[in-house]
CSV table of C-alpha atoms in Angstrom, one decimal:
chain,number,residue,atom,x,y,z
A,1,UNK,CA,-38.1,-3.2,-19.5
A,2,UNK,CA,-35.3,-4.0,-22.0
A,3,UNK,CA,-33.3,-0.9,-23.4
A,4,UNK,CA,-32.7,-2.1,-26.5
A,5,UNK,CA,-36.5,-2.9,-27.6
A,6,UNK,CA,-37.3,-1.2,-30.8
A,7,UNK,CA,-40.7,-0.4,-31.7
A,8,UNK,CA,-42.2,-0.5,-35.3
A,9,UNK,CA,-45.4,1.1,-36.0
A,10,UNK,CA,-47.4,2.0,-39.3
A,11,UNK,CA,-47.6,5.7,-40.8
A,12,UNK,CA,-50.7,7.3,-40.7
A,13,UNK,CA,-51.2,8.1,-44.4
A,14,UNK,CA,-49.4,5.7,-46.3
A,15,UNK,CA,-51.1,2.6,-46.4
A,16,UNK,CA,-48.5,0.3,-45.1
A,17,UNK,CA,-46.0,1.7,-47.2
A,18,UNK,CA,-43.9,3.5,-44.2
A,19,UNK,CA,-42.9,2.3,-40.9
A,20,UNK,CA,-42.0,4.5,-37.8
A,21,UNK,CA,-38.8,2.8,-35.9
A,22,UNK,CA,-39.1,4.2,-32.2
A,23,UNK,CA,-36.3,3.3,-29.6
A,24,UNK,CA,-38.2,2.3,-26.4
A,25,UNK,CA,-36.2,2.3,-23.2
A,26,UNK,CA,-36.2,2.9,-19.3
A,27,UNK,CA,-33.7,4.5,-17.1
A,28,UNK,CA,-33.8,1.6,-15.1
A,29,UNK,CA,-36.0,-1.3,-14.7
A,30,UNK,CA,-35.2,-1.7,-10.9
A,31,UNK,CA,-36.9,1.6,-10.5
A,32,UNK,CA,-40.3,1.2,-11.8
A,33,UNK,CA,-39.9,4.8,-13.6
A,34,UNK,CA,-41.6,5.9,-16.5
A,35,UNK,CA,-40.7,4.3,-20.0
A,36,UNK,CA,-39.4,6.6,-22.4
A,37,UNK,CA,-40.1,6.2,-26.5
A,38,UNK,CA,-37.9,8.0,-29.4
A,39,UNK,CA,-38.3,7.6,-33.0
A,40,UNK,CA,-35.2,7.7,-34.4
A,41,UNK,CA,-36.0,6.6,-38.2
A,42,UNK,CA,-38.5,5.0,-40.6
A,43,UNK,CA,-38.9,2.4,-43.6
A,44,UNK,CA,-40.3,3.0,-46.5
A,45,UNK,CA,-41.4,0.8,-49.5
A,46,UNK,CA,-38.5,1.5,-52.0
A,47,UNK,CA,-36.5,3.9,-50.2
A,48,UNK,CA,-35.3,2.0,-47.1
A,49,UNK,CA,-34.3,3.1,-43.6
A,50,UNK,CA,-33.6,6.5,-43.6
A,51,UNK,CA,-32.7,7.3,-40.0
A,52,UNK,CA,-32.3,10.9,-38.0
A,53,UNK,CA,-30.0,13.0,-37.8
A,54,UNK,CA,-29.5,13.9,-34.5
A,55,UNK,CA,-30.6,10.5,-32.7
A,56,UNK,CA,-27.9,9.4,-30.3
A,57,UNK,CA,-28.9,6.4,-28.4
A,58,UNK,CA,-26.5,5.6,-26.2
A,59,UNK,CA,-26.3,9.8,-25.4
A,60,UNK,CA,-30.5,9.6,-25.0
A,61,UNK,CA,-31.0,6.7,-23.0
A,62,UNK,CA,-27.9,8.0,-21.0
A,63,UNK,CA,-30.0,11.2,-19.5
A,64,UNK,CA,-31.7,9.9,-16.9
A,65,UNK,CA,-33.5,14.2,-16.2
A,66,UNK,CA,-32.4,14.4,-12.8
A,67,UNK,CA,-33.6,11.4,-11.5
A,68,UNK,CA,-32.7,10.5,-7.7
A,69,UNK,CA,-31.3,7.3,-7.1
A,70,UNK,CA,-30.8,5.6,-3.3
A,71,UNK,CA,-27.0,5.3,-2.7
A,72,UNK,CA,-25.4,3.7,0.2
A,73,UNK,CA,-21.7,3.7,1.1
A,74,UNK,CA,-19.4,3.0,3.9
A,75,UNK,CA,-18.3,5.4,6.2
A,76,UNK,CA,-17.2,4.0,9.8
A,77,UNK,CA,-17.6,7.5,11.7
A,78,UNK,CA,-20.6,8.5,14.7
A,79,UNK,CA,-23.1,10.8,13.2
A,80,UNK,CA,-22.5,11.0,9.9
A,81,UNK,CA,-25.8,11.9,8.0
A,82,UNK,CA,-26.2,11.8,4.4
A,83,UNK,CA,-25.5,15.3,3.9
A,84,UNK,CA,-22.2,14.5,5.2
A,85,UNK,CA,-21.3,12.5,2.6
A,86,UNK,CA,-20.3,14.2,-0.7
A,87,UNK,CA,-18.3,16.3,1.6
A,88,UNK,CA,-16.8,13.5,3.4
A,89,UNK,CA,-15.6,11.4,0.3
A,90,UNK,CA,-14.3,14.6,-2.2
A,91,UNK,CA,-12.2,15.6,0.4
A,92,UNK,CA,-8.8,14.3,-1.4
A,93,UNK,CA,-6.2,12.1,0.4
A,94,UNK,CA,-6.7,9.4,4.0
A,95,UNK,CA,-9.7,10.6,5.7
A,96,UNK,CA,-10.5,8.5,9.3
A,97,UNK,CA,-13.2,5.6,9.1
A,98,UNK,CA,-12.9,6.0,5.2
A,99,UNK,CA,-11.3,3.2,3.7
A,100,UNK,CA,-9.2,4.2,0.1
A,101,UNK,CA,-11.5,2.1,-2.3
A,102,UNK,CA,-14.8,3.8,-1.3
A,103,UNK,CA,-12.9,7.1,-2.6
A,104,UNK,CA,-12.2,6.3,-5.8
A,105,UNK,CA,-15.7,4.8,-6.4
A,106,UNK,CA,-17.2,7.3,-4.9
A,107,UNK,CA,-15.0,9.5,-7.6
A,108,UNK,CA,-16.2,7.4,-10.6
A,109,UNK,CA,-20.0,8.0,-9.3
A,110,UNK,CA,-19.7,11.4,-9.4
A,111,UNK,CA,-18.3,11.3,-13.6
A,112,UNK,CA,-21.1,9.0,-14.2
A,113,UNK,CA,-23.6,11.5,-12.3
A,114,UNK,CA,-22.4,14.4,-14.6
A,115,UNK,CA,-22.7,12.1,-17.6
A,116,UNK,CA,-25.9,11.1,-16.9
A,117,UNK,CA,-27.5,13.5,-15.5
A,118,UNK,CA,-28.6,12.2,-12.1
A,119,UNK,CA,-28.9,12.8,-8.0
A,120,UNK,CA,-28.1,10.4,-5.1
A,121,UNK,CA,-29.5,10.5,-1.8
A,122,UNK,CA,-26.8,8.7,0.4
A,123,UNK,CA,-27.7,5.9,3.1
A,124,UNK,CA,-24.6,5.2,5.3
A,125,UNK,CA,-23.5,2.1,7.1
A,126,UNK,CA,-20.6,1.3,9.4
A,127,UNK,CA,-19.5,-1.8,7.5
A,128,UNK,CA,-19.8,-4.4,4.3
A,129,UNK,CA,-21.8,-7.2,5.8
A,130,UNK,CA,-23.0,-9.4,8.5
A,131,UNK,CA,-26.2,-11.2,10.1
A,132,UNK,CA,-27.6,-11.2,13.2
A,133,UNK,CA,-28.7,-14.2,14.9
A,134,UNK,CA,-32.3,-14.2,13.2
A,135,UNK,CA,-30.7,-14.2,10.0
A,136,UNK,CA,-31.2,-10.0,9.3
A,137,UNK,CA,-28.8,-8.7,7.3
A,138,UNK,CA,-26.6,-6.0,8.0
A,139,UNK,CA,-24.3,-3.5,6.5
A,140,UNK,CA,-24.0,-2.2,3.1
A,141,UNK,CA,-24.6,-6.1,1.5
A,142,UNK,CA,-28.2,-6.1,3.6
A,143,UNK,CA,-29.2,-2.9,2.4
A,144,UNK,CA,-28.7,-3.2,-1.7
A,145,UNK,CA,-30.0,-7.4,-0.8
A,146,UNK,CA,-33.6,-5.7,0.7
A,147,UNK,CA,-33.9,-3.3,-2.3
A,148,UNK,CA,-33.0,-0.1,-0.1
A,149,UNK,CA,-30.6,1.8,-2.5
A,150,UNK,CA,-30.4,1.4,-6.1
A,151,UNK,CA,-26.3,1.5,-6.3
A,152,UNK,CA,-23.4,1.4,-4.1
A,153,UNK,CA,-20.4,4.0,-4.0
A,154,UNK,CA,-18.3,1.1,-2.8
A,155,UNK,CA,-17.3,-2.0,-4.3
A,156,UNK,CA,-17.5,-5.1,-2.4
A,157,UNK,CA,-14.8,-7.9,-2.2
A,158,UNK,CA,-15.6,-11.4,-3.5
A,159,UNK,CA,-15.5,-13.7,-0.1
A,160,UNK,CA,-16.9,-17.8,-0.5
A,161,UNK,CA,-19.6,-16.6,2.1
A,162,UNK,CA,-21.2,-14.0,0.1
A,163,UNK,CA,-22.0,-16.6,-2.4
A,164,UNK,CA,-25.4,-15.3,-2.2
A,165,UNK,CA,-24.9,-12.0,-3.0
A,166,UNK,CA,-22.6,-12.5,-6.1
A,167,UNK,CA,-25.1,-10.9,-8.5
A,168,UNK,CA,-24.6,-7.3,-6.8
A,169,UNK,CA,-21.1,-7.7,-6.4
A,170,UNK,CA,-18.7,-6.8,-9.1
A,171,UNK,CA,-14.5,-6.7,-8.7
A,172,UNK,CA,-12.6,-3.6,-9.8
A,173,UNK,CA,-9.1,-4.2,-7.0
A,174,UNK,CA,-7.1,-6.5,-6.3
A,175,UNK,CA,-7.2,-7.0,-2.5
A,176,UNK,CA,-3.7,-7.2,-0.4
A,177,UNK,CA,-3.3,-7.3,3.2
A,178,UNK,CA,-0.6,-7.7,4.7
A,179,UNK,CA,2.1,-5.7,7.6
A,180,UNK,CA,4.6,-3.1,7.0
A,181,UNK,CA,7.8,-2.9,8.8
A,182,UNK,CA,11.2,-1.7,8.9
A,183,UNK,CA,13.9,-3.7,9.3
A,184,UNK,CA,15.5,-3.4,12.9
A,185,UNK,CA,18.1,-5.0,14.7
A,186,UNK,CA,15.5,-6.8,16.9
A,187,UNK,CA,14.4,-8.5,14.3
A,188,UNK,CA,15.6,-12.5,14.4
A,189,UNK,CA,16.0,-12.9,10.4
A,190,UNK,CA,16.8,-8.8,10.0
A,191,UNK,CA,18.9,-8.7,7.0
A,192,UNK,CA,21.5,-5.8,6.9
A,193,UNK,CA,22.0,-6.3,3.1
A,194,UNK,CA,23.6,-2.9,1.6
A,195,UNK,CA,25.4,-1.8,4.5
A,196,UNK,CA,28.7,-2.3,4.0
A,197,UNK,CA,30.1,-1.6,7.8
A,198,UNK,CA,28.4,-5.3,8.5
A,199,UNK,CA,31.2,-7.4,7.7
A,200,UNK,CA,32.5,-6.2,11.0
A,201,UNK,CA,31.1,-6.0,14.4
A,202,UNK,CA,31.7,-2.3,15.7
A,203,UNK,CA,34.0,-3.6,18.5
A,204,UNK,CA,36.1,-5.1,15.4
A,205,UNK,CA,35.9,-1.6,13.9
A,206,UNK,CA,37.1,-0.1,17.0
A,207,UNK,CA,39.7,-2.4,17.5
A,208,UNK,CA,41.0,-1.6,14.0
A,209,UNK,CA,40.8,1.7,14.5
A,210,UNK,CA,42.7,1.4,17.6
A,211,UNK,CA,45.4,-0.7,16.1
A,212,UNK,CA,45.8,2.0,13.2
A,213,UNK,CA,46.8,4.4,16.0
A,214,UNK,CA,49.0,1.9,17.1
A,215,UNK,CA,50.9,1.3,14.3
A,216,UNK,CA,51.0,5.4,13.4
A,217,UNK,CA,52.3,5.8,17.2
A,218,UNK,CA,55.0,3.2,16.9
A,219,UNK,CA,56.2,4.6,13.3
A,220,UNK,CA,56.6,8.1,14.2
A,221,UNK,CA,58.6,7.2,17.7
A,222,UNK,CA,61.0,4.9,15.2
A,223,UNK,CA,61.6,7.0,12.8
A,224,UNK,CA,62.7,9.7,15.4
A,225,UNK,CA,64.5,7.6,17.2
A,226,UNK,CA,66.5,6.2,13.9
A,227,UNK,CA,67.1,9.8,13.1
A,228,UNK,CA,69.1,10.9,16.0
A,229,UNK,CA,71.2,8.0,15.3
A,230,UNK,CA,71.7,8.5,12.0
A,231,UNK,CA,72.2,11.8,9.8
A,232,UNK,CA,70.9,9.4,6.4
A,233,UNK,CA,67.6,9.1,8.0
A,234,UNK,CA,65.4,12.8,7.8
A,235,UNK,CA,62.5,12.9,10.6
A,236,UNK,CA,59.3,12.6,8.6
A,237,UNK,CA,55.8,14.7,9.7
A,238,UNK,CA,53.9,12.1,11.2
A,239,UNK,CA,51.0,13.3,8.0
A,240,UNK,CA,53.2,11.6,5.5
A,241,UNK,CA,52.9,8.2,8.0
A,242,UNK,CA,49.2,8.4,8.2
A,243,UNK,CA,48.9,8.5,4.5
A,244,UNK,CA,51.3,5.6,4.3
A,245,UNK,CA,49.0,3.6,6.7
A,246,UNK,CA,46.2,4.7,4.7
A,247,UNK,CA,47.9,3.6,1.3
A,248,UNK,CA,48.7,0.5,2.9
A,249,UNK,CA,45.2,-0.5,4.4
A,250,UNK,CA,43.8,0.3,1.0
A,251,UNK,CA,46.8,-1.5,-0.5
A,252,UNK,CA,47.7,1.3,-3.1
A,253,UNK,CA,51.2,1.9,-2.2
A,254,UNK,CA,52.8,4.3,0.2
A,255,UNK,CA,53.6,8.0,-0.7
A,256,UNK,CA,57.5,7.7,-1.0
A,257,UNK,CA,60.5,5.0,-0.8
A,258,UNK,CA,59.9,2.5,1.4
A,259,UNK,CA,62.2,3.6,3.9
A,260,UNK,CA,65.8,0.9,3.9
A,261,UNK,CA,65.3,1.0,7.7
A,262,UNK,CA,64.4,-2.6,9.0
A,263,UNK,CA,62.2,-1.4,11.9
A,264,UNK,CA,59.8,0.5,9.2
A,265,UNK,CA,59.6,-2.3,6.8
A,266,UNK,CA,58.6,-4.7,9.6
A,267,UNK,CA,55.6,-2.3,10.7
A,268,UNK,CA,54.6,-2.1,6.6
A,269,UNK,CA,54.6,-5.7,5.8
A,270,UNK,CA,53.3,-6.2,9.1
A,271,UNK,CA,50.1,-4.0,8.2
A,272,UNK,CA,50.0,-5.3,4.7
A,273,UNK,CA,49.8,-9.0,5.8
A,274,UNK,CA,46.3,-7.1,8.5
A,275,UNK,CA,44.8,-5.4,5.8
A,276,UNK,CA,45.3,-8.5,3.0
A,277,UNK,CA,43.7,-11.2,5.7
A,278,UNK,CA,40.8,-8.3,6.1
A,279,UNK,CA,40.0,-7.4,2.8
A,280,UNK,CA,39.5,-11.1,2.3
A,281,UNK,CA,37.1,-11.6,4.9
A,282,UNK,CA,35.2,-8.5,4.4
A,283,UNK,CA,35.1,-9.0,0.7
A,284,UNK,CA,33.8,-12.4,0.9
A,285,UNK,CA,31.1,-11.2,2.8
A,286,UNK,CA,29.9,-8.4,0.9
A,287,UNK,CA,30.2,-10.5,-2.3
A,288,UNK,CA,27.9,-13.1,-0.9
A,289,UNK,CA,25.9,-10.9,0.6
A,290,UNK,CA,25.2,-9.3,-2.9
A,291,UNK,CA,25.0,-12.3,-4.6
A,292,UNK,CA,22.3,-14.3,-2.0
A,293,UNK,CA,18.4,-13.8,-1.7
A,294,UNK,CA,17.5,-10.6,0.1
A,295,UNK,CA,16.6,-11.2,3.6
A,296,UNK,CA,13.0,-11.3,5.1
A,297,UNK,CA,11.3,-10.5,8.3
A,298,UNK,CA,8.3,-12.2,9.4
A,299,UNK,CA,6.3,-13.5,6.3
A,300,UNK,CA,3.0,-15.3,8.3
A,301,UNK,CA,0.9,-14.5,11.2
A,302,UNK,CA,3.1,-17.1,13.3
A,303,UNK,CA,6.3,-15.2,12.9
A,304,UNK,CA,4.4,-12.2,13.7
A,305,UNK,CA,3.0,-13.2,16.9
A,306,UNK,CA,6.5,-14.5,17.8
A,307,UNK,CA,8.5,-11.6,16.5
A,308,UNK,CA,8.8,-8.4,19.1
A,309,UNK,CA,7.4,-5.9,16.8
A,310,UNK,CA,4.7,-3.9,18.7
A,311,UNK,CA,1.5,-4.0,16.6
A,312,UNK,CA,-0.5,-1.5,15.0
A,313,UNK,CA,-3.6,-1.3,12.8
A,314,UNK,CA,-5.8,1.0,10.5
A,315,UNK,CA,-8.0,2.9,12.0
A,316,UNK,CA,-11.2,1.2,10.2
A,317,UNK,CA,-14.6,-0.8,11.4
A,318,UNK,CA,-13.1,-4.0,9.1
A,319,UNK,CA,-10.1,-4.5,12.0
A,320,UNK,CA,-12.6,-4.1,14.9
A,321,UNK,CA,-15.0,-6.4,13.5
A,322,UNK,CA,-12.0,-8.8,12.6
A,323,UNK,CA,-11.0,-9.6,16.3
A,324,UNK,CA,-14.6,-9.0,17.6
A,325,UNK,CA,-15.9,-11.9,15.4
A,326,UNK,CA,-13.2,-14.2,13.9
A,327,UNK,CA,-13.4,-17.6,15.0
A,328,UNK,CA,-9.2,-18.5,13.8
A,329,UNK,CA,-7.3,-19.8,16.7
A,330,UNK,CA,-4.4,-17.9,14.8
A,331,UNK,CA,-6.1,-14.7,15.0
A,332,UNK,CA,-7.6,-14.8,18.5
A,333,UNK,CA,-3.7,-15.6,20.1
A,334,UNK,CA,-2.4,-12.2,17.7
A,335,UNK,CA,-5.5,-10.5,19.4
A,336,UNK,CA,-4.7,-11.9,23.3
A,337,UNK,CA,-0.7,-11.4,22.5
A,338,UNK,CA,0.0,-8.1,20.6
A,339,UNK,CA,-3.5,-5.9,21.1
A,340,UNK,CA,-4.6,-6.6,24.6
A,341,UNK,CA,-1.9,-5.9,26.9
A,342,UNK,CA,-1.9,-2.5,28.1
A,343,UNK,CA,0.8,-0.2,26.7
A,344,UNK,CA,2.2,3.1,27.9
A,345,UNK,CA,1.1,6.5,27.4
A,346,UNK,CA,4.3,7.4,25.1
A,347,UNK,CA,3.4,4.2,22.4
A,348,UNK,CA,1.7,3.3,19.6
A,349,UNK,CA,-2.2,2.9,20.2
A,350,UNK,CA,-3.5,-0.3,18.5
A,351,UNK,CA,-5.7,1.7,16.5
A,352,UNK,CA,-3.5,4.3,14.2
A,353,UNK,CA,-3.8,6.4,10.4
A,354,UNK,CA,-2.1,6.3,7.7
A,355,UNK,CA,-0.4,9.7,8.7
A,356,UNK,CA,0.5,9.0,12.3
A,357,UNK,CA,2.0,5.8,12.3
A,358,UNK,CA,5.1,6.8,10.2
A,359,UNK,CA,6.9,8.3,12.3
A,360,UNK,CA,7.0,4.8,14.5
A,361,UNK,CA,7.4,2.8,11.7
A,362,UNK,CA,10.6,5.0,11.1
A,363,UNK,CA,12.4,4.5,14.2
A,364,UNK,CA,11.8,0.7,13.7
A,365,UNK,CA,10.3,-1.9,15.9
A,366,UNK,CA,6.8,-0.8,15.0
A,367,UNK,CA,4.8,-3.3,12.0
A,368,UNK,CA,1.5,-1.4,11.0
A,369,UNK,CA,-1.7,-3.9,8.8
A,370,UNK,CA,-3.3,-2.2,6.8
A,371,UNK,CA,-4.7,-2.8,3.2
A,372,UNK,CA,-3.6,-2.0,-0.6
A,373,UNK,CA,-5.6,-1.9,-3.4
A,374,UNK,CA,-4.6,-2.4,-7.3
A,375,UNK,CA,-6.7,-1.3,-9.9
């Protein structure tokens, strides 16, 4: 039955004069319920439509009285009865076997049943879809395609071989999959863009450092032994060399007089001439580091399967059913490479939340799939 079929009937009493205009409706056609009939106005000869008052149509055919609609939704967890699920799906934030779309759907039902003004009784499935071999569908798809529920808390993602199902399918995400990582030193392509102790190896930075001390060493023993030869010549606190040095390296001049002493002005310009070949080298490097694209890690499947990031997924039924059934030659080396050798007690299980994979993806070395969504 059509919502929007109006209904024009004569008034008793005034000889075809007036004309009762009743809004006929349904709650829903799917349902084979009761259809509902409103007058909202009538015509009459000379007057016009005069309509009433209080008539809301959208707000009348929106009450559906209580009704009880079959739901189904997607919860990958044993024993979960459809009591469990209004608890299971308000409960705010990651919850296990519940992936982070059916949530908010389920969040927009629940505005829509106070709107409304009707009930669900919930049918759960472990997944979206699939057949068996005689063609019976399964999941939440083979339930709404045998006319089992009347709505789904979930939406369902567009894929070429649910062709068939298109008219029950409806987009509100954008879909994203793809693996998170940080960037570690055992990566190949790791970029250390930002960091600006690159430039140098740490055995360079050592060997600075070392050759600092050097040069701060050889200073102070000069200038005492130039002062016990010479009363023109005081015996400086070796502080006052190490800012010097410092000045120097940084090339923003020394604290007093260069000192007329040969020996001293040999060991400056020698350190000047150190820190001017270094500053070039380490500012080139920074510059085009700045000024280049930032660096990647592994962008496809291949570079994942070669990289040695240990692999991690989202605890949810779509990853099982991903390696149990997919057919790529791609997907079945990831699953014989990175998922099926054994691992030790103290690492990442293949299987892993939101919550407790952080703390490996922080130390690095760790890349964790899982899915986004963009409304």
């Amino acid at each position: 039955m059509n919502s929007d079929v109006s209904v024009a009937d004569p008034l008793a009493g005034f000889n075809g004069t007036a004309i009762e205009i009743a809004d006929v409706y349904a709650p829903g056609r799917h349902l084979c319920k009761d259809i509902f009939r409103k007058s909202y106005g009538k015509w009459i000869i000379g007057r016009g439509m005069m309509f009433e008052s209080d008539y809301r149509p959208y707000y009348d055919r929106g009450n559906f009285n209580g009704l009880q609609l079959r739901g189904v939704t997607v919860i990958d967890k044993d024993n979960v009865t459809s009591n469990d699920v209004d608890r299971i799906l308000s409960v705010p934030g990651a919850e296990q076997g519940v992936v982070s779309f059916i949530k908010y759907h389920y969040a927009l039902l629940v505005i829509l049943q106070d709107y409304h003004n009707f009930k669900i009784k919930f049918r759960v499935t472990r997944g979206w879809a699939g057949r068996l071999k005689s063609g019976y569908r399964l999941g939440l798809i083979g339930v709404l395609a045998r006319n089992e529920a009347d709505l789904a808390t979930t939406g369902i993602f567009m894929r070429t071989n649910r062709h068939a199902e298109f008219d029950m399918i409806h987009q509100s995400w954008e879909f994203s999959a793809g693996f998170i990582y940080r960037m570690s030193s055992i990566l190949s392509e790791a970029s250390n863009q930002g960091n600006f102790f690159t430039p140098f190896d740490p055995s360079v930075w050592i060997s600075l450092a070392f050759t600092l001390v050097i040069f701060l060493v050889i200073m102070k023993v000069s200038a005492v032994f130039i002062s016990k030869h010479s009363f023109n010549e005081p015996n400086v606190p070796i502080a006052s060399y190490f800012v010097d040095i410092m000045g120097t390296m940084s090339q923003q001049g020394i604290a007093a007089a260069v000192s007329p002493r040969m020996t001293i002005r040999i060991i400056l310009f020698s350190l000047l001439s150190m820190s001017v070949i270094l500053y070039n080298y380490y500012t080139s490097t920074v510059v085009s580091g700045l000024l280049s694209s930032p660096g990647k890690g592994p962008q496809t499947i291949r570079e994942v399967i070669d990289s040695p990031l240990t692999l991690a997924f989202l605890n949810i039924g779509y990853h099982r059913v991903l390696f149990r059934e997919s057919k790529s030659p791609l997907i079945r080396e990831l699953y014989e490479k990175k998922v099926l050798p054994p691992r030790r007690n103290n690492s990442i299980p293949v299987f892993i939340s939101i919550r407790s994979v952080v703390p490996f993806l922080q130390k690095g070395g760790y890349a964790f799939h899982c899915r986004w969504f963009i409304q």
